[in-house]
Coordinates of C-alpha atoms in Angstrom, one line a residue:
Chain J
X102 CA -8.6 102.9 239.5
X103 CA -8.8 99.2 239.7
X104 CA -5.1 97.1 238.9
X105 CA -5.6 96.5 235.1
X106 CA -6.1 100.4 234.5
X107 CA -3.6 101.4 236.6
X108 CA -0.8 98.7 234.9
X109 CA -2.2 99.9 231.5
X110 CA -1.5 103.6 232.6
X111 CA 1.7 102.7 234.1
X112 CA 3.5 100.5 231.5
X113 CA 1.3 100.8 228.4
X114 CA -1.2 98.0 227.0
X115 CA 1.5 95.7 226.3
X116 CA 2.9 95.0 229.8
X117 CA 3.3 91.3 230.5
X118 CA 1.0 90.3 233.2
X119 CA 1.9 89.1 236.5
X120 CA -0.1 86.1 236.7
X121 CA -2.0 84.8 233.2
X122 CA -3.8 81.7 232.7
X123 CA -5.2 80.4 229.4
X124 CA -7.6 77.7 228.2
X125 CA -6.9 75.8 231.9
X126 CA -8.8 72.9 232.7
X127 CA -7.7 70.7 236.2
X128 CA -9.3 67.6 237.5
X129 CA -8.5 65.7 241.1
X130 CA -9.2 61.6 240.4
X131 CA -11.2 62.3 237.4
X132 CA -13.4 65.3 238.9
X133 CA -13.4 68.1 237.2
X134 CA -12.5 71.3 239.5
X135 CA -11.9 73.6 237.2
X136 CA -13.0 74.3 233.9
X137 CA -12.2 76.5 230.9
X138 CA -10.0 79.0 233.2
X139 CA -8.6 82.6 231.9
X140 CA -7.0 85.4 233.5
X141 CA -4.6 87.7 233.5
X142 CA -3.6 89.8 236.7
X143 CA -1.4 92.8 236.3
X144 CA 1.3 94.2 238.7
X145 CA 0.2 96.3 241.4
X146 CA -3.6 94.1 241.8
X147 CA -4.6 93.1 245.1
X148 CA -6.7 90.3 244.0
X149 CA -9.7 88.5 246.3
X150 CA -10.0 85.2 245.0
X151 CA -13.7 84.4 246.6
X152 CA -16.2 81.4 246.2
X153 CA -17.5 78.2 248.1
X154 CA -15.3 75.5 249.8
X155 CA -14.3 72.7 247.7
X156 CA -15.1 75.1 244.9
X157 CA -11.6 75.4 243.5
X158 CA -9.7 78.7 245.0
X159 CA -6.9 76.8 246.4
X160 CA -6.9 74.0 243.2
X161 CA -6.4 77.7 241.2
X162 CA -3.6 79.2 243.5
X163 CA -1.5 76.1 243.5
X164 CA -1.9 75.7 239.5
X165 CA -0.3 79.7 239.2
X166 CA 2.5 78.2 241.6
X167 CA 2.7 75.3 239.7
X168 CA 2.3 72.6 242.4
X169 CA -0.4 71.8 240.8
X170 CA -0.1 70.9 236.6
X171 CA -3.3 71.6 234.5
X172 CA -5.0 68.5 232.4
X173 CA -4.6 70.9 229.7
X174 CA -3.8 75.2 229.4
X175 CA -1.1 77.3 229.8
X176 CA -0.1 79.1 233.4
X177 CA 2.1 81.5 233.5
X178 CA 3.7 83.5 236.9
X179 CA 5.9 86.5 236.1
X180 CA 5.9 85.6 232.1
X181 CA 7.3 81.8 232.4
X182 CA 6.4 78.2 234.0
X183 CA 5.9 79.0 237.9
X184 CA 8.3 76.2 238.2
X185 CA 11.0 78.3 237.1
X186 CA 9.9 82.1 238.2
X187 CA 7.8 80.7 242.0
X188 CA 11.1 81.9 244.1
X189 CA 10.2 85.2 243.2
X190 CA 6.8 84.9 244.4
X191 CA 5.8 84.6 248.2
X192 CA 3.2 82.0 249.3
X193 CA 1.5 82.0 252.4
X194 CA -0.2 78.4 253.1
X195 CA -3.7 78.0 254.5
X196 CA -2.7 77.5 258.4
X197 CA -3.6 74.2 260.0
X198 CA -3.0 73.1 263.6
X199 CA -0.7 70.6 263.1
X200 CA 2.5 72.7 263.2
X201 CA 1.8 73.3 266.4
X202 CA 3.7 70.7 268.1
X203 CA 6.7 71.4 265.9
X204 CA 10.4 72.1 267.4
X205 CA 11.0 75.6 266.1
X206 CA 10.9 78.6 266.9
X207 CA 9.5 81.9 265.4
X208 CA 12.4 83.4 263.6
X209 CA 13.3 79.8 262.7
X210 CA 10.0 79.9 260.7
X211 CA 10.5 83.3 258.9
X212 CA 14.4 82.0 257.9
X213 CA 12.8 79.3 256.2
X214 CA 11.7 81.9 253.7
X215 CA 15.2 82.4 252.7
X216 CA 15.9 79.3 251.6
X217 CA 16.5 79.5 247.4
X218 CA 18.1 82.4 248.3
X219 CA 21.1 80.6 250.6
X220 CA 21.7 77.6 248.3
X221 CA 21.9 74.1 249.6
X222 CA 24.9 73.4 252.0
X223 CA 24.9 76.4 253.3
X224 CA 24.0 77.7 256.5
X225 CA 21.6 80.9 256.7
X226 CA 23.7 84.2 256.6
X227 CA 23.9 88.0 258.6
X228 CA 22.0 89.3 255.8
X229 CA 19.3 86.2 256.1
X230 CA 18.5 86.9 259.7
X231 CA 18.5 90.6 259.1
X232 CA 15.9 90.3 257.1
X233 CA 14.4 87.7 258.7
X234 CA 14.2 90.3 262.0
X235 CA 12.7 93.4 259.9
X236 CA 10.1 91.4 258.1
X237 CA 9.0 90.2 261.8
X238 CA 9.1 93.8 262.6
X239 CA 6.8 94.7 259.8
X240 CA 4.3 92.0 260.8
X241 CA 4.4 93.6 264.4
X242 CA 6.0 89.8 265.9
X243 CA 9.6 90.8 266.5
X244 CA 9.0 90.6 270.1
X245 CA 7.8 87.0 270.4
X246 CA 10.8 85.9 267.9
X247 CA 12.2 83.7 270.2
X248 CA 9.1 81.7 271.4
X249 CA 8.6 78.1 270.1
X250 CA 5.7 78.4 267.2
X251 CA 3.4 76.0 269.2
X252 CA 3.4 78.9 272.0
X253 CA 1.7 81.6 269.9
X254 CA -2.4 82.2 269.4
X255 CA -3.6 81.4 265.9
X256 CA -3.5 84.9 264.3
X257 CA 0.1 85.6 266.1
X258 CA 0.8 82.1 263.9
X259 CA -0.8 83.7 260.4
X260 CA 1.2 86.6 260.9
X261 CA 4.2 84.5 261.3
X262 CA 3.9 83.3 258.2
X263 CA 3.0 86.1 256.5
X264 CA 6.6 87.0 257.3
X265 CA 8.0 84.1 256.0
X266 CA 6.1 84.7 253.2
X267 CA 7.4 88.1 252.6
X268 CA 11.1 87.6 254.1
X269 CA 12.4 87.4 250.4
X270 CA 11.3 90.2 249.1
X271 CA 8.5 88.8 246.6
X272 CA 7.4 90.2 243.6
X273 CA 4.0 88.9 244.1
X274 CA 2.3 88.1 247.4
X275 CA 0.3 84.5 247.2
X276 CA -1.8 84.3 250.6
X277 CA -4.6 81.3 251.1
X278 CA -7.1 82.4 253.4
X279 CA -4.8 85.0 255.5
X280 CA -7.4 85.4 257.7
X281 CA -8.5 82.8 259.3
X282 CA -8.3 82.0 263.4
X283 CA -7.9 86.1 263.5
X284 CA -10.5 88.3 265.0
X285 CA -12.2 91.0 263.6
X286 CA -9.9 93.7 264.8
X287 CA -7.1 91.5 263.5
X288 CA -8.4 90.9 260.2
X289 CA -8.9 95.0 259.9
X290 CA -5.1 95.6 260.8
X291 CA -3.7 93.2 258.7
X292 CA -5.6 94.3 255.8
X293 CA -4.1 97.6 256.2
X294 CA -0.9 95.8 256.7
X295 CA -1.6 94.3 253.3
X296 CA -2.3 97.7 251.9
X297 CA 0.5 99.0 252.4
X298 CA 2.6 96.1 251.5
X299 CA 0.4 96.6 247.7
X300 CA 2.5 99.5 247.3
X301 CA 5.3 97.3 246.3
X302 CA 4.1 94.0 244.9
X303 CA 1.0 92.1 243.7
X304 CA -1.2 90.9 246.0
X305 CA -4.1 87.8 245.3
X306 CA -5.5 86.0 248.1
X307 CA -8.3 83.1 248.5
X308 CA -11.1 83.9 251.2
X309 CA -14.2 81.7 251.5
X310 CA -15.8 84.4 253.4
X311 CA -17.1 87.1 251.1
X312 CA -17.5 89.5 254.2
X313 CA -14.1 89.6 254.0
X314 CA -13.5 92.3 251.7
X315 CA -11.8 95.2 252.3
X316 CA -11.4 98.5 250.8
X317 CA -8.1 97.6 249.3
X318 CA -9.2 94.9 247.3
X319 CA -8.8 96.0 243.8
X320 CA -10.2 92.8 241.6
X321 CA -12.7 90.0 242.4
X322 CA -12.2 86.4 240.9
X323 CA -14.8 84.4 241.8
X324 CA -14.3 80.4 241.7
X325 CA -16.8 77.8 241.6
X326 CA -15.7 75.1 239.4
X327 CA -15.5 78.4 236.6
X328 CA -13.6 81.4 237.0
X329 CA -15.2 85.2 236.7
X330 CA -12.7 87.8 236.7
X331 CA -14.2 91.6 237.9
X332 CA -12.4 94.4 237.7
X333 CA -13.9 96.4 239.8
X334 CA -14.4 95.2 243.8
X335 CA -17.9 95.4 243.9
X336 CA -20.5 92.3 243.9
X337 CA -23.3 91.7 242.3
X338 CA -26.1 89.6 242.4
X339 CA -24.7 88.1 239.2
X340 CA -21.1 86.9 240.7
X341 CA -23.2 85.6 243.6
X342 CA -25.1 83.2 241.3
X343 CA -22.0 82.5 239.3
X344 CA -20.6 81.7 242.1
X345 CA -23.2 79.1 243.7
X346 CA -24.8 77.9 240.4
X347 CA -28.6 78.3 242.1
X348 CA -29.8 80.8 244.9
X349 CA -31.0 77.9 246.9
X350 CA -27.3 76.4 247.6
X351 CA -26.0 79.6 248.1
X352 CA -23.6 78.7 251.4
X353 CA -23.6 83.0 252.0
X354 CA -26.1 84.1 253.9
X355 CA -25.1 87.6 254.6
X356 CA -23.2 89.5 251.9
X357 CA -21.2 92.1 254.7
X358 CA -20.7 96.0 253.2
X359 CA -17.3 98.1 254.2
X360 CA -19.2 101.4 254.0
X361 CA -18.5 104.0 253.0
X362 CA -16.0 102.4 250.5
X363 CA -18.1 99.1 249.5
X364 CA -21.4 98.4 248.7
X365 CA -22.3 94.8 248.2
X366 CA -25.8 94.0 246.7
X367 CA -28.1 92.1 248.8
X368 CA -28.1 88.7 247.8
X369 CA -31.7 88.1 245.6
X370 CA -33.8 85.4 247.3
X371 CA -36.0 84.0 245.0
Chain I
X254 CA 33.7 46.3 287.2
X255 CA 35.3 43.8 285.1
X256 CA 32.5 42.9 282.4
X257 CA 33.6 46.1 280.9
X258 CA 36.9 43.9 279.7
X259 CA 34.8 41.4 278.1
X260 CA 35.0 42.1 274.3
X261 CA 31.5 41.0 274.1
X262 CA 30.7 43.9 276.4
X263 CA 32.6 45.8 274.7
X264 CA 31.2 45.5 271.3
X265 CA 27.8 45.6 272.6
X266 CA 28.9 48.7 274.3
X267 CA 29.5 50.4 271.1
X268 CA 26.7 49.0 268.9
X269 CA 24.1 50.4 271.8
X270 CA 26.0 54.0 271.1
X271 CA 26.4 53.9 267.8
X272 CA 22.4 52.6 266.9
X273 CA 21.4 55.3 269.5
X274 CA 23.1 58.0 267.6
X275 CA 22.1 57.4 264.2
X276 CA 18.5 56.4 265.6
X277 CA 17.8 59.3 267.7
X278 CA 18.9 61.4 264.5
X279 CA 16.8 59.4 261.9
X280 CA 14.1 59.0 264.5
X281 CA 13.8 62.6 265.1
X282 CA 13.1 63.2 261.1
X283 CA 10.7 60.3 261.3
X284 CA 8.7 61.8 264.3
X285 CA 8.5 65.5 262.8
X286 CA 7.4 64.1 259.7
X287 CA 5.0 61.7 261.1
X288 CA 5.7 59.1 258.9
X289 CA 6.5 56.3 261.7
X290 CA 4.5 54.4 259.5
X291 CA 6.3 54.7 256.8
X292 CA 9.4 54.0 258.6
X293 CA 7.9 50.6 260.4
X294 CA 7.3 49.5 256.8
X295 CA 10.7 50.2 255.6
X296 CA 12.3 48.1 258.4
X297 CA 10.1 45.2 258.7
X298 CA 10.1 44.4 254.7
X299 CA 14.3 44.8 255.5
X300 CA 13.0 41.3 256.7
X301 CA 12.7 40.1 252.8
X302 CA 16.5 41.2 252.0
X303 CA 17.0 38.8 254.8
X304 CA 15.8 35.8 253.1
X305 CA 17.1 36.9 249.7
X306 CA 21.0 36.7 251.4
X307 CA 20.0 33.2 252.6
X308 CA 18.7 31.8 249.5
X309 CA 21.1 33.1 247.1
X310 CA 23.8 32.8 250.0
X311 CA 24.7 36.2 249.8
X312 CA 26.8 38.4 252.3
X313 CA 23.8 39.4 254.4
X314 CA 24.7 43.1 255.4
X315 CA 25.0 44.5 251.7
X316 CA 22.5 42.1 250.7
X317 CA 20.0 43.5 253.2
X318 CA 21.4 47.2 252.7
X319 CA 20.5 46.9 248.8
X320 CA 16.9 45.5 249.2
X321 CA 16.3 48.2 252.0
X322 CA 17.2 51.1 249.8
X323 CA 15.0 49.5 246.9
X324 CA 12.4 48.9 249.1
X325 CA 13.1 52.6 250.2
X326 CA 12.8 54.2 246.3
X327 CA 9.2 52.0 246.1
X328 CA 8.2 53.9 249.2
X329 CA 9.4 57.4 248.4
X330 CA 7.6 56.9 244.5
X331 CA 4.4 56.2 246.4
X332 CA 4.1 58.2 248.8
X333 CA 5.5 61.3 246.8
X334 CA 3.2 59.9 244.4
X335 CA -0.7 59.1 245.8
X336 CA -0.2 61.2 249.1
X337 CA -3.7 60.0 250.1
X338 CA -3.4 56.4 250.0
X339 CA 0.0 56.0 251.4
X340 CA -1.0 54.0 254.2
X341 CA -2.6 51.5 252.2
X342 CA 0.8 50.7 249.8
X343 CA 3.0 50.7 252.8
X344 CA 1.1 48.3 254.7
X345 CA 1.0 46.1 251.5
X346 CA 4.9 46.5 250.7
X347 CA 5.4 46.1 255.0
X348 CA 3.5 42.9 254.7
X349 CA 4.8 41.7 251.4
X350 CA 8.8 42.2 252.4
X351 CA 8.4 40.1 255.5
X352 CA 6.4 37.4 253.9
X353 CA 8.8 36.8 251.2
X354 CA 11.7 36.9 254.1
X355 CA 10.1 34.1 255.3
X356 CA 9.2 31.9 252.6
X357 CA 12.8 32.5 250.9
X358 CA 14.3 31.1 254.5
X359 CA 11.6 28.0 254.1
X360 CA 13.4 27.5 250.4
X361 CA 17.0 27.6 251.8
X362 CA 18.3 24.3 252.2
X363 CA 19.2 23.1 255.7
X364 CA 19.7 26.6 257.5
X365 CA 17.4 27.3 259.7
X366 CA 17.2 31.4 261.1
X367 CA 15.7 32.1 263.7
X368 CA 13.3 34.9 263.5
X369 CA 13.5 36.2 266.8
X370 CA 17.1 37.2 266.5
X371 CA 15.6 39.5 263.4
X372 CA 13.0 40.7 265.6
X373 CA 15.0 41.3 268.3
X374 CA 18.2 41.0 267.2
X375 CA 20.9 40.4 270.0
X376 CA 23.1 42.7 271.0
X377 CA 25.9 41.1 273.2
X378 CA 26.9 38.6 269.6
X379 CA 27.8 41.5 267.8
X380 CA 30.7 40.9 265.3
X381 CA 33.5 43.4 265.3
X382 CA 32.8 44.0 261.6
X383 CA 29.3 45.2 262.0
X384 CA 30.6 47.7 263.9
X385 CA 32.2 49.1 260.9
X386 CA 29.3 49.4 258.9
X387 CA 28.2 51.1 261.9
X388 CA 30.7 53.7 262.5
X389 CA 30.4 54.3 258.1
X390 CA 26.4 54.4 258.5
X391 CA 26.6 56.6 261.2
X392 CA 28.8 59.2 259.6
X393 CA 26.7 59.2 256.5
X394 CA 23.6 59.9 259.0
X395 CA 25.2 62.9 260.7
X396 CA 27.3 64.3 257.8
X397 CA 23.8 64.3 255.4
X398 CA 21.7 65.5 258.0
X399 CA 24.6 68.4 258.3
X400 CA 24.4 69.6 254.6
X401 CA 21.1 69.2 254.3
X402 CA 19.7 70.6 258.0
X403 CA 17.5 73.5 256.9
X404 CA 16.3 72.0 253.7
X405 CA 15.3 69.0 255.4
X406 CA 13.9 71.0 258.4
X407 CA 11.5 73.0 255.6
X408 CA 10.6 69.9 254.3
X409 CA 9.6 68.2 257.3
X410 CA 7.6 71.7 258.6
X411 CA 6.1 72.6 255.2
X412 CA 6.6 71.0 252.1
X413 CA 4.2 72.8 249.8
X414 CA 6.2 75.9 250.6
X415 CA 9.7 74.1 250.5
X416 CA 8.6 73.0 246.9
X417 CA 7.7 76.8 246.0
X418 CA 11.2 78.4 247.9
X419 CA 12.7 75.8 244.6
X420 CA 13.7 73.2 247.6
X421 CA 14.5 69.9 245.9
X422 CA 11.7 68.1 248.2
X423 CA 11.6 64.5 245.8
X424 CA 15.3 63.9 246.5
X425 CA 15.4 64.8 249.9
X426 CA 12.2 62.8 250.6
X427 CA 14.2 59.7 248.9
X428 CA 17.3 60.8 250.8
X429 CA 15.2 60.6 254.0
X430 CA 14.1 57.2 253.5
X431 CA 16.9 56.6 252.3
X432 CA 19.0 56.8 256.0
X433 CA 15.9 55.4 257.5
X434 CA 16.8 52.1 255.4
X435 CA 20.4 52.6 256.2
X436 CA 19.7 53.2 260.1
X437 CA 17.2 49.4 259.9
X438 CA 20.1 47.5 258.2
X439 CA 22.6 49.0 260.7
X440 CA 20.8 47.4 263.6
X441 CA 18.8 44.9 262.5
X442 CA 21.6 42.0 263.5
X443 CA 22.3 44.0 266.3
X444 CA 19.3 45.0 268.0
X445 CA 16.4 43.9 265.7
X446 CA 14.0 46.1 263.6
X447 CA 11.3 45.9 266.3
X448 CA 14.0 47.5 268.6
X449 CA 14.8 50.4 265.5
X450 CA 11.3 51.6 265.7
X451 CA 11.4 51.9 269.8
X452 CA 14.6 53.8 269.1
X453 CA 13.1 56.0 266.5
X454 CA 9.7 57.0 267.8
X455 CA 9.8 56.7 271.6
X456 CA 12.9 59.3 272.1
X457 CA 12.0 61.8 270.0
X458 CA 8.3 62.0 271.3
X459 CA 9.8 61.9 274.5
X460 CA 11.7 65.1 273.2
X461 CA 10.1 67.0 270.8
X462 CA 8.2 69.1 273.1
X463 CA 11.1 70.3 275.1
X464 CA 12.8 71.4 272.1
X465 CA 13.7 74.5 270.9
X466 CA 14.5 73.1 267.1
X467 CA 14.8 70.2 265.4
X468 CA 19.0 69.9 265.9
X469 CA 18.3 70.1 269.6
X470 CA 15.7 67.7 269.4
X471 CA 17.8 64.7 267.4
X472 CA 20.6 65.7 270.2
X473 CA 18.4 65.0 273.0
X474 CA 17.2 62.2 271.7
X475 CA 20.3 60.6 271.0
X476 CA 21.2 61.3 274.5
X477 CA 17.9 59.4 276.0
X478 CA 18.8 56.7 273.2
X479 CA 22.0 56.3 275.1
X480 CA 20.6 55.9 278.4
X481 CA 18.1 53.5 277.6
X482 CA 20.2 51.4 275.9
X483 CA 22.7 51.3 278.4
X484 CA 20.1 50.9 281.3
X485 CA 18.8 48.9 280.0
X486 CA 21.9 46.7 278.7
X487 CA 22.5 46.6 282.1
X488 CA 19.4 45.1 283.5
X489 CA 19.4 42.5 281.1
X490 CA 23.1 42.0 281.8
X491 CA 21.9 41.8 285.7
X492 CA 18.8 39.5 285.2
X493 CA 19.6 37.4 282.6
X494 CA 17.0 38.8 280.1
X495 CA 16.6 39.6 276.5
X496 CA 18.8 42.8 276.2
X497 CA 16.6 43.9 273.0
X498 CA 13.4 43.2 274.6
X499 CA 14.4 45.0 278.3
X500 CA 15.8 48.3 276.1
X501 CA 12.2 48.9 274.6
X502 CA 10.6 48.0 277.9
X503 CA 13.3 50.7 279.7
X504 CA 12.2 53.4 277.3
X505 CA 8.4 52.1 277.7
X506 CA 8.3 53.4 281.3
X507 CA 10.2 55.8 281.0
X508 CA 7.3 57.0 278.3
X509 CA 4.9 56.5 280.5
X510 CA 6.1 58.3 283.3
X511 CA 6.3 61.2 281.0
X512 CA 3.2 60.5 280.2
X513 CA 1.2 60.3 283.7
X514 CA 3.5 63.7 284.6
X515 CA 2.2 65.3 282.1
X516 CA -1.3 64.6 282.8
X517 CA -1.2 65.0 286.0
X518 CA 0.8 67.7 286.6
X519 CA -0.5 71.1 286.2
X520 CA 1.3 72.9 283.4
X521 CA 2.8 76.4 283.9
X522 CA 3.4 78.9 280.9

């Protein structure tokens, strides 16, 4: 049963989706990056959003969090401007090195998730860094809560802030490129991680690798400058070519399969 | 021991504390941040609000103070603004500030300032009513930096996700620039706003590594702030040198050291 069926069973055909974008067009110094976008994601998705570098996945996750503001269209997170409804929603940043150096340490990080919830001029509570401790537990990083960011390996990093992201109890899980500087086995475990944590809340994340899939992906949106929304999590020669315009500047050579639960078609040379 | 009963001493003793405190603080921000850029721009186009109190023959301190914090709002519109060619406007606004210092002092009639002391500044002809605006810039500093601690700490590690936790990011990035204009006027008589960046940048790089968070690190750095002002106060008191000038040379080797140690000494972890 793939997200939209299962919200329509649960809550009727009416229920407001989660995210929903209409008519959205976005441009970067007169470049188009997006064109013509529409789509509606219902609670309970877990949502790959997949396509090429500097094809627009992250331009598309920043306009549902409204740090981005479309050239024209409508976005709407949790039924209103993401302006006003984002603190619900927790957003996990693609990682980059530079934080390395930073003076802070782990739970430090996570407690930074919080903030919205403790208002300005105050300092973080009890109830702050209990939660701040049990969503380290849940990410499996408790342990290494008192070591200085800069002292932990790239994937103990994304999982870091995969707590923070999740520290405030969410409503919808925004993650861009989770997995990335995390090995295989990593990548498996989290995912499972992430499973379970679709239970309770709406997941969509941006991967550029297309391998990446797992068996708890629920819908595919594929980006490349337009947006193709699928329903089901399986890929077809079709989304590949959306995706890449012609076969010939396809940048995925190898189109992985999670058997027994996925089967991606074989990408069509020409 | 009796320079210590010199007023001049005295006052000098204090100004080196009190820029060290608010510098070490507001240097720390600017180092996390990496904006030192930004910050060097701020306090050398302080250099315009300079001329504009000797033209119009205005009282320089508030004079300087309310061109800083213009110069400050043009800054944080920019570069909140056109994120990717920051460097460009704040070289231009860097450049223009100090130029039109200059050619206001040319157009004041018969007063001639010297730049050096601008540069510089000199810290053993402090007046006891700078150190007022001291002590008031000072507490401003530290009692912002208070209130706002964890919003500015989010801001300064991730400001995409400070923005999305609903942090007001555009008033605390005008807020920051904001104390780094207040923290170039406080010491630009006294020590110069060539001396301001040495206490905001070499510090803090000196101490960010060893921290633990971003509070420890502005402590720290305050405290090596202290000791190279006063060290080198001293040697400048000793050798008859440019006390400005021997500070940043103090902290310098001191950097340097750090530096070679770190190279050449294996690290353990």
């Amino acid at each position: 049963m793939t997200g939209r069926e299962a919200a329509d069973a649960g809550m009727g055909k009416a229920a407001m989706p989660d995210i929903e974008i209409r008519d959205c067009f976005f441009s970067f110094n007169g470049v188009p990056v997006l064109r013509d976008v529409n789509l509606r994601i219902f609670h309970g998705d877990f949502v790959a959003v997949i396509g090429p570098n500097g094809g627009g996945k992250t331009t598309l996750l920043k306009l549902m969090l409204g740090l981005l503001k479309p050239d024209k269209g409508v976005v709407k997170l949790l039924g209103d401007d993401p302006c006003r409804t984002r603190q619900r929603v927790g957003y996990m940043p693609q990682y980059s090195t530079g934080e390395k150096g930073f003076p802070i340490t782990v739970e430090d990080v996570v407690l930074l998730g919080r903030l919205g919830i403790t208002g300005l001029g105050c300092r973080f509570s009890k109830e702050d860094r209990k939660a701040a401790i049990s969503s380290l537990e849940m990410v499996g990083m408790k342990a290494h809560m008192h070591k200085r960011i800069g002292d932990l390996s790239g994937g103990q990093i994304q999982r870091t802030l995969l707590a923070r992201a999740l520290v405030s109890g969410p409503e919808v899980l925004f993650l861009d490129e989770p997995m990335a500087s995390i090995d295989i086995d990593g990548q498996s475990l989290l995912f499972d991680l992430l499973g379970q944590i679709n239970r309770d809340m709406t997941i969509l994340f941006v991967t550029h690798d297309v391998g990446l899939l797992s068996r708890y992906v629920k819908s595919i949106i594929c980006v490349n400058e337009r947006v193709f929304v699928h329903d089901e999590p399986r890929m077809t020669p079709e989304m590949i070519s959306n995706l890449t315009g012609t076969a010939e500047t396809c940048p995925v050579e190898m189109v992985a399969h999670g058997m027994p639960h996925r089967v991606l078609e074989r990408h069509r040379k020409d | 021991m009796e320079i210590f009963s010199l007023p001049f001493i005295q006052h000098a003793i204090l100004a080196g504390l009190l820029a060290s405190i608010a510098c070490g603080i507001i240097g720390s921000l600017v180092v996390v941040n990496r904006t030192v850029f930004l910050a060097g721009g701020i306090a050398h186009a302080a250099y315009g609000g300079v001329g504009l109190a000797f033209f119009f023959a205005l009282p320089a301190l508030p004079c300087i103070m309310g061109f800083s914090l213009f110069t400050a709002l043009i800054m944080a519109f920019i570069t909140m603004r056109r994120r990717e060619r920051m460097d460009t406007f704040i070289g231009v606004v860097w450049a223009v500030g100090m130029a039109l210092g200059i050619i206001l002092i040319d157009l004041s009639p018969g007063y001639n300032v010297d730049l050096m002391s601008f540069l510089f500044g000199s810290i053993l002809t402090v007046p006891g009513s700078d150190i007022g605006i001291m002590v008031a810039v000072d507490i401003v500093t530290v009692a912002a930096v208070c209130f706002f601690y964890k919003e500015l700490l989010a801001m300064s590690y991730d400001m995409e996700f400070s923005r999305v936790r609903g942090v007001p990011v555009n008033m605390l990035h005008f807020l920051f620039l904001a104390l780094v204009a207040l923290g170039v006027v406080m010491t630009i008589r006294v020590v110069g706003l060539i001396l301001v960046m040495a206490l905001f940048t070499i510090a803090p790089y000196l101490t960010e590594r060893f921290s633990r968070s971003l509070a420890g690190m502005m402590a720290a750095s305050c405290m090596a702030n202290i000791f190279f002002v006063f060290t080198g106060l001293w040697l400048s008191y000793r050798y008859n040198l440019t006390s400005g000038a021997t500070i940043i040379l103090v902290a310098a080797v001191f950097l340097m050291i750090f530096i070679l140690l770190e190279r050449f000494v294996p690290k353990h972890s």
